[in-house]
Each structure stands twice: as structure tokens, then as C-alpha cells.
XYZ file of C-alpha atoms in Angstrom:
388
model
C -13.675 -27.810 -16.509
C -16.679 -25.600 -17.272
C -17.726 -23.696 -14.149
C -21.015 -21.949 -13.494
C -20.346 -18.774 -11.529
C -22.173 -16.546 -9.084
C -20.337 -13.232 -8.807
C -21.052 -11.333 -5.593
C -20.144 -7.682 -6.069
C -20.057 -7.846 -9.865
C -19.828 -4.070 -10.326
C -16.691 -3.647 -8.191
C -13.059 -3.909 -9.265
C -12.736 -7.681 -8.768
C -16.214 -8.331 -10.142
C -15.648 -6.431 -13.380
C -12.264 -8.068 -13.910
C -13.828 -11.480 -13.318
C -16.408 -10.746 -15.994
C -13.615 -9.691 -18.343
C -12.062 -13.119 -17.817
C -15.412 -14.842 -18.406
C -15.808 -12.989 -21.711
C -12.375 -14.226 -22.808
C -13.014 -17.865 -21.855
C -16.655 -18.638 -22.709
C -15.868 -22.362 -22.980
C -14.617 -22.427 -19.395
C -17.109 -20.205 -17.575
C -20.717 -19.090 -17.619
C -22.376 -16.520 -15.395
C -25.367 -17.873 -13.491
C -25.895 -15.036 -11.009
C -24.788 -11.425 -10.573
C -25.229 -9.320 -7.453
C -24.448 -5.697 -6.672
C -25.195 -3.267 -3.876
C -26.077 0.053 -5.501
C -24.497 0.383 -8.943
C -27.721 -0.253 -10.820
C -26.573 1.158 -14.170
C -23.545 -1.117 -14.486
C -25.482 -4.123 -13.165
C -28.093 -3.646 -15.891
C -25.398 -3.528 -18.578
C -23.737 -6.654 -17.177
C -27.022 -8.538 -17.013
C -27.881 -7.708 -20.620
C -24.435 -8.768 -21.795
C -23.973 -11.996 -19.808
C -27.633 -13.091 -19.420
C -27.376 -14.748 -15.979
C -30.295 -16.718 -14.606
C -30.520 -14.480 -11.523
C -29.662 -10.837 -10.853
C -29.819 -9.384 -7.346
C -29.587 -5.742 -6.312
C -28.869 -5.309 -2.633
C -30.573 -1.924 -2.351
C -34.310 -2.621 -2.490
C -35.047 0.885 -3.786
C -33.507 -0.071 -7.163
C -35.566 -3.233 -7.594
C -38.407 -1.839 -9.728
C -36.071 -0.154 -12.180
C -33.946 -3.288 -12.457
C -37.021 -5.397 -13.131
C -38.278 -2.953 -15.768
C -34.926 -2.759 -17.548
C -34.602 -6.549 -17.710
C -38.243 -7.246 -18.564
C -38.579 -9.695 -21.428
C -35.249 -11.373 -20.705
C -35.083 -14.861 -19.135
C -33.596 -13.404 -15.940
C -35.015 -13.705 -12.441
C -34.732 -10.309 -10.737
C -34.395 -10.204 -6.946
C -33.415 -7.702 -4.271
C -32.136 -7.546 -0.706
C -29.459 -9.244 1.364
C -31.490 -12.401 1.923
C -31.863 -12.868 -1.830
C -28.081 -12.761 -2.231
C -27.743 -15.532 0.358
C -30.443 -17.596 -1.318
C -28.897 -17.347 -4.775
C -25.435 -18.641 -3.820
C -26.717 -21.988 -2.576
C -28.708 -22.839 -5.713
C -27.855 -26.040 -7.530
C -26.929 -24.239 -10.759
C -23.923 -22.619 -9.048
C -20.528 -24.344 -8.994
C -18.257 -21.504 -7.860
C -19.049 -18.356 -5.912
C -16.754 -15.392 -6.527
C -16.953 -13.512 -3.221
C -16.017 -9.990 -4.306
C -18.305 -7.917 -2.084
C -16.459 -5.301 -0.057
C -16.269 -5.436 3.725
C -18.477 -7.003 6.389
C -21.435 -7.074 3.996
C -19.872 -10.088 2.299
C -19.936 -12.278 5.417
C -23.468 -13.692 5.286
C -23.563 -14.745 1.617
C -20.015 -16.100 1.715
C -20.804 -18.079 4.867
C -23.957 -19.431 3.188
C -21.946 -20.544 0.149
C -19.317 -22.252 2.303
C -21.942 -23.982 4.447
C -23.608 -25.240 1.256
C -20.336 -26.805 0.099
C -19.747 -24.460 -2.817
C -16.286 -23.712 -4.115
C -15.547 -20.122 -3.094
C -13.059 -17.878 -4.888
C -12.463 -15.440 -2.051
C -11.632 -11.786 -2.639
C -13.572 -10.613 0.413
C -10.783 -10.966 2.977
C -13.006 -9.446 5.663
C -14.993 -12.698 5.809
C -12.001 -14.560 7.242
C -10.825 -11.583 9.276
C -14.186 -11.298 11.030
C -15.215 -14.949 11.240
C -12.265 -17.112 10.275
C -12.908 -19.735 12.936
C -16.548 -20.104 11.937
C -15.894 -20.133 8.180
C -13.127 -22.724 8.366
C -15.361 -24.887 10.554
C -18.163 -24.622 7.979
C -15.716 -25.583 5.219
C -14.444 -28.641 7.088
C -18.017 -29.832 7.588
C -19.341 -29.121 4.083
C -16.271 -29.880 1.987
C -16.238 -26.372 0.565
C -12.973 -25.337 -1.067
C -11.707 -21.812 -0.303
C -9.409 -20.451 -3.009
C -7.928 -17.000 -2.372
C -8.053 -14.237 -4.956
C -5.844 -11.822 -3.016
C -2.576 -11.715 -4.970
C -0.519 -12.394 -1.830
C -2.501 -15.427 -0.738
C -2.728 -16.745 -4.280
C 1.061 -16.521 -4.391
C 1.382 -18.467 -1.135
C -1.020 -21.119 -2.396
C 1.039 -21.510 -5.561
C 4.250 -21.818 -3.551
C 2.690 -24.504 -1.365
C 1.522 -26.713 -4.229
C 3.194 -30.104 -4.008
C 4.923 -29.408 -0.711
C 4.531 -31.861 2.181
C 2.428 -30.972 5.210
C 4.474 -29.587 8.068
C 7.281 -28.326 5.845
C 6.457 -24.625 6.144
C 8.632 -22.548 8.454
C 7.029 -19.198 7.702
C 4.990 -17.273 5.161
C 6.239 -13.913 3.904
C 3.562 -11.568 2.567
C 4.831 -8.695 0.463
C 3.345 -5.245 0.034
C 4.248 -2.200 -2.011
C 4.202 0.069 1.039
C 1.562 2.269 -0.580
C 1.943 5.867 -1.756
C 3.344 7.163 1.559
C 6.127 4.642 2.132
C 8.728 7.414 2.376
C 6.487 10.221 3.637
C 7.700 11.709 6.944
C 5.410 11.125 9.921
C 4.766 14.860 10.368
C 3.349 15.048 6.827
C 0.857 12.176 7.181
C -1.895 14.272 8.850
C -1.934 16.406 5.679
C -2.688 13.450 3.389
C -5.936 13.858 1.417
C -8.189 11.105 0.055
C -7.143 12.063 -3.469
C -3.504 11.513 -2.566
C -4.205 8.223 -0.789
C -6.180 6.846 -3.732
C -3.175 7.133 -6.067
C -1.639 3.708 -5.516
C 1.821 3.401 -7.092
C 1.327 -0.059 -8.621
C -2.162 -1.539 -8.355
C -5.583 -0.506 -9.657
C -8.124 -1.399 -6.950
C -11.316 -0.215 -5.309
C -11.302 2.793 -2.986
C -11.536 0.912 0.306
C -8.700 -1.519 -0.350
C -6.556 1.295 -1.779
C -6.871 3.276 1.464
C -6.156 0.104 3.446
C -2.993 -0.307 1.410
C -1.945 3.267 2.208
C -2.407 2.708 5.972
C -0.925 -0.843 5.899
C -4.205 -2.147 7.330
C -4.413 -4.278 4.225
C -1.279 -6.143 5.332
C -2.757 -6.607 8.789
C -5.961 -8.041 7.375
C -3.905 -10.293 5.106
C -1.955 -11.681 8.064
C -5.251 -12.679 9.700
C -6.594 -14.114 6.443
C -3.403 -16.127 5.875
C -3.641 -17.514 9.408
C -7.018 -19.056 8.617
C -6.334 -20.058 5.010
C -3.076 -21.864 5.667
C -3.397 -22.889 9.321
C -0.219 -21.152 10.412
C 0.170 -19.121 13.628
C 0.203 -15.378 12.987
C 3.684 -15.226 14.505
C 4.945 -17.258 11.552
C 3.452 -14.880 9.009
C 5.865 -12.081 8.170
C 5.286 -8.880 6.190
C 7.941 -7.315 3.965
C 7.652 -4.114 1.976
C 8.570 -4.742 -1.670
C 8.028 -1.504 -3.630
C 8.323 -3.088 -7.086
C 5.324 -5.452 -6.546
C 6.952 -8.161 -8.681
C 7.232 -10.835 -5.980
C 3.748 -11.296 -4.570
C 4.673 -13.504 -1.606
C 7.150 -16.105 -0.461
C 7.205 -19.286 1.611
C 10.213 -20.368 3.679
C 10.527 -24.096 4.364
C 12.062 -26.091 7.180
C 15.121 -26.989 5.105
C 15.950 -23.282 4.696
C 14.827 -22.916 1.091
C 12.462 -20.134 -0.004
C 9.967 -20.186 -2.893
C 8.561 -17.004 -4.398
C 5.775 -16.323 -6.889
C 6.373 -13.513 -9.382
C 4.159 -11.660 -11.817
C 3.116 -8.222 -12.977
C 0.733 -6.315 -10.665
C -2.503 -7.361 -12.403
C -5.413 -8.792 -10.403
C -6.577 -10.832 -13.381
C -3.727 -13.255 -12.671
C -4.890 -14.403 -9.210
C -8.528 -14.290 -10.362
C -7.992 -16.666 -13.265
C -5.766 -18.912 -11.151
C -8.549 -19.191 -8.563
C -11.166 -19.939 -11.216
C -9.134 -22.582 -13.066
C -7.324 -24.220 -10.119
C -5.735 -26.777 -10.174
C -5.249 -26.232 -13.918
C -3.531 -23.338 -15.664
C -4.688 -21.756 -18.919
C -2.926 -19.599 -21.468
C -3.515 -15.856 -21.050
C -2.371 -12.807 -22.995
C -1.574 -10.964 -19.760
C 1.896 -9.363 -20.086
C 4.798 -11.356 -18.695
C 7.290 -9.847 -16.258
C 10.529 -8.997 -18.024
C 13.040 -9.358 -15.232
C 15.884 -7.905 -17.241
C 13.933 -4.641 -17.316
C 13.602 -4.569 -13.523
C 16.448 -2.478 -12.162
C 16.285 -4.125 -8.741
C 14.071 -6.030 -6.342
C 14.233 -4.509 -2.881
C 12.763 -5.394 0.490
C 12.407 -3.575 3.780
C 10.635 -4.054 7.059
C 7.310 -2.212 7.473
C 7.400 0.963 9.546
C 4.877 0.202 12.278
C 5.595 3.496 14.012
C 4.203 5.576 11.162
C 1.668 2.914 10.162
C 0.221 1.465 13.378
C -2.600 -0.505 11.768
C -0.388 -3.502 11.079
C 0.472 -3.747 14.780
C -3.175 -3.303 15.765
C -4.186 -6.142 13.452
C -1.549 -8.422 14.957
C -2.772 -7.563 18.449
C -6.343 -8.378 17.421
C -5.551 -11.830 16.039
C -3.307 -12.557 19.040
C -6.286 -11.933 21.342
C -8.597 -13.815 18.993
C -12.326 -14.199 19.527
C -14.288 -11.172 18.400
C -11.354 -8.749 18.381
C -10.561 -9.054 14.652
C -14.259 -8.381 14.023
C -14.011 -5.171 16.065
C -10.833 -4.219 14.198
C -12.530 -4.631 10.835
C -15.671 -2.718 11.785
C -13.712 0.208 13.183
C -11.515 0.333 10.116
C -14.482 0.317 7.716
C -16.066 3.275 9.497
C -12.744 5.128 9.717
C -11.913 4.644 6.037
C -15.393 5.770 5.029
C -15.049 8.870 7.202
C -11.620 9.661 5.772
C -12.920 9.360 2.206
C -15.673 11.834 3.139
C -12.992 14.136 4.601
C -14.455 13.957 8.109
C -11.174 12.805 9.691
C -7.467 12.968 8.930
C -5.440 10.106 7.489
C -3.761 9.515 10.858
C -7.134 9.352 12.600
C -7.871 6.024 10.900
C -5.451 4.142 13.142
C -6.494 6.211 16.159
C -10.118 5.209 15.596
C -9.254 1.517 15.320
C -7.125 1.630 18.451
C -9.899 3.348 20.431
C -12.455 0.723 19.409
C -10.158 -2.185 20.287
C -9.480 -0.677 23.694
C -13.220 -0.393 24.420
C -14.406 -3.736 23.007
C -15.510 -6.436 25.429
C -13.730 -9.669 24.537
C -15.864 -12.646 23.527
C -14.224 -15.879 22.376
C -17.397 -17.516 21.005
C -17.356 -18.113 17.243
C -20.975 -17.530 16.274
C -22.916 -15.269 13.891
C -24.674 -13.559 16.814
C -21.372 -12.592 18.427
C -19.936 -11.307 15.165
C -22.963 -9.219 14.276
C -23.283 -7.804 17.791
C -19.553 -6.959 17.844
C -19.728 -5.390 14.410
C -22.674 -3.193 15.367
C -21.174 -2.124 18.684
C -17.769 -1.421 17.136
C -19.262 0.752 14.422
C -21.092 2.774 17.062
C -17.892 3.201 19.080
C -16.029 4.321 15.969
C -18.698 6.852 15.021
C -18.764 8.261 18.562
C -14.978 8.652 18.541
C -14.998 10.309 15.115
C -17.781 12.679 16.153
C -15.699 13.838 19.127
C -12.643 14.291 16.911
C -14.658 16.425 14.471
C -15.677 18.767 17.301
C -12.093 19.363 18.459
């Protein structure tokens, strides 16, 4: 079952955890290519340790240093977005781990899918932005999309062995983030430092903020729609503060299956990389007798409007989820830089959706034009809010 991997976004949270898994299972995996955007220091260390055939730095300004640091090693050093796309389709790659953050991951992930590669998908934005296009590419090329998101991995595990047409609904769980019980009047006072303290999971900054605003659940609803071919109306979200049950599937006979585990992203990563097999790991097991209770509640879409906005976007379809994603990326970035308040994230997304011209065509040109226009709209809105 040895797989040759290309890891897109190797210096991020998912990328580094994937490399940790590779180091533990050298008989199962080898690293053929590593790519990163700007973290040149960590990329150099990773390249020297894992000795991939290709290393790509997205930021061209780091290319010379990367080449100098890796001189004398049998590693091809490349730079730029086009190089990332070119690497993923090479014949020495079996599986592409798509761990780049945000819209930037669309082009290389689409290239890998079109080339028929197996894709372990952590970049949910690819399906949010271009789900129709990506699933069409996969049906044509035979590419297999395996989710790394813990919720979608859980759904996939629950669906194994079940007959087609037997699913009544999917139930995605979420911790509710650090502000699950925070009164609405206190949310404008939330700082980036507060929002980055997730109660259960250790993740990158962007996804941690998305979890705090519940946008992450909205994006996951859209992703699940494309991964599992179920209407968004049959994809439910429940808040589960303990993060023990990662998702559930309800079937037409009334039964419900759930997947449980500790909140550790290495679990869905290794499941994606070894599917359909399972391997022994030393990851701690959940001790259910130590869990005082497992509780569930409906999400509060009054305090956290992003989940509703995401549902509205996928209901409209076309380029609207693309606009949603672009606006959210700009808003989260601005919040992290303390340019806007926590509550302005949803306000920014709503403004962009209201001012986006609908286009139902599923094409790269439409997605890139929508992304660019939506980012401009978001920046204009944020600039006006800063001046108030």
C-alpha cells in the first residue's frame, strides 16, 4: 500500500501533522513533493529531513535562498503557483494532500483531480468555491476525493458498506467554538487572541476563527453537499461541545451511526492516507467512562449568522459560494489584523453576497472573476467601517 505523496501546504497545521504520520510509517509513505507559500525556514528543514524530489515555494522572492540552502541535495527546487500545479500531476505522485489554506488551493487541487490523482482533501474551500467543477473533473478522470476534515471523514466512515439511497440525512457536529455561551452584546469586544483559543482543537489561525464564527460549519455543509451528493437541506449541524462524536448519519430505517474519537487531526489524516485499510496507531483512545456527558444543541444562528449565510449561498448556487468564501477570507484576515470587530466578519460576508451578480456557470474564469470582485467588495466595505 506504499503511497508517494505530494503535500501542498506542508508548513501548515495539516501539512506538519501529515509529515509526522509519514515519519511514523516509512514503509507506507514517502514524500515526493513539498510546497509552501512563505514559511521558508520550516520548508528548508522539512526538505532536508524528508528529501523529496521536488520542493516548491509559492513566494518567488524566497526562491534563491531555498535553492542555496538545498544545493548539493538531489532535490529539484521550484517557485511560483504554476510550479505547484505542475508538480501535482507528475507521474511519481500517487496521492496529493491538499492542505493549502483558502482559495489559493483551488488551482493545484483542480489540476490534481483533473489528472486523476487521489486527493486527500483538507482544503475545504476548493469544494466550497468550485464543487460542481471539481466533482465533474473527478467523474471524468477517475480521481478519488477523500476528506481530511474530521466531520467529513466521520461521515465517510459511517457510510462505508451502506447501500446507495439509504441516507436520510447527515449530521455534522461542531464544538460551538470559544464563544458558544457568550452573550450577543459581548461579541463585538472579542479580540483575535480570544478567538484563537479554541476549546478542543489545535488548528491554523484561519480555520480557528472560522470555528469561532460558525463559518466553518457553513463551509462544511457546502463541502458535504458535493462530497456525498446530498441536498444541503438534508445536512444538519449540531453543536456538540465535547467534540467526541465527529459526525453522524441517519438512515431511512431510522437508525443513526456515529463516529467517535478524540479531537486529534492525525486520525482523519491517517484514515484518508490509508483508506480503505486501517493501521495501528498510538493515538490515545477515547475513554467513554471518563466522559461525564455527551450533549447536543442547535446552533445559534442569531448570534452566529455565518452559518445561515453559507446555507443561503449554496441554496442559490452558481458563483455565490465563491463570493461567500472570498468575503470571509478577507474579513478573517482583517479581524486578525485588528482592523474590524469580530461581529463585522458576518456583516462583511452579508454585504458581499448582497452585491454579487449571480452567475450559474461552473468555470475557472467565473470563479476567479467572482473571487477577485468579492475581495474588492469586502475591502471597500471594511475600509468604510474603519472610517466610522
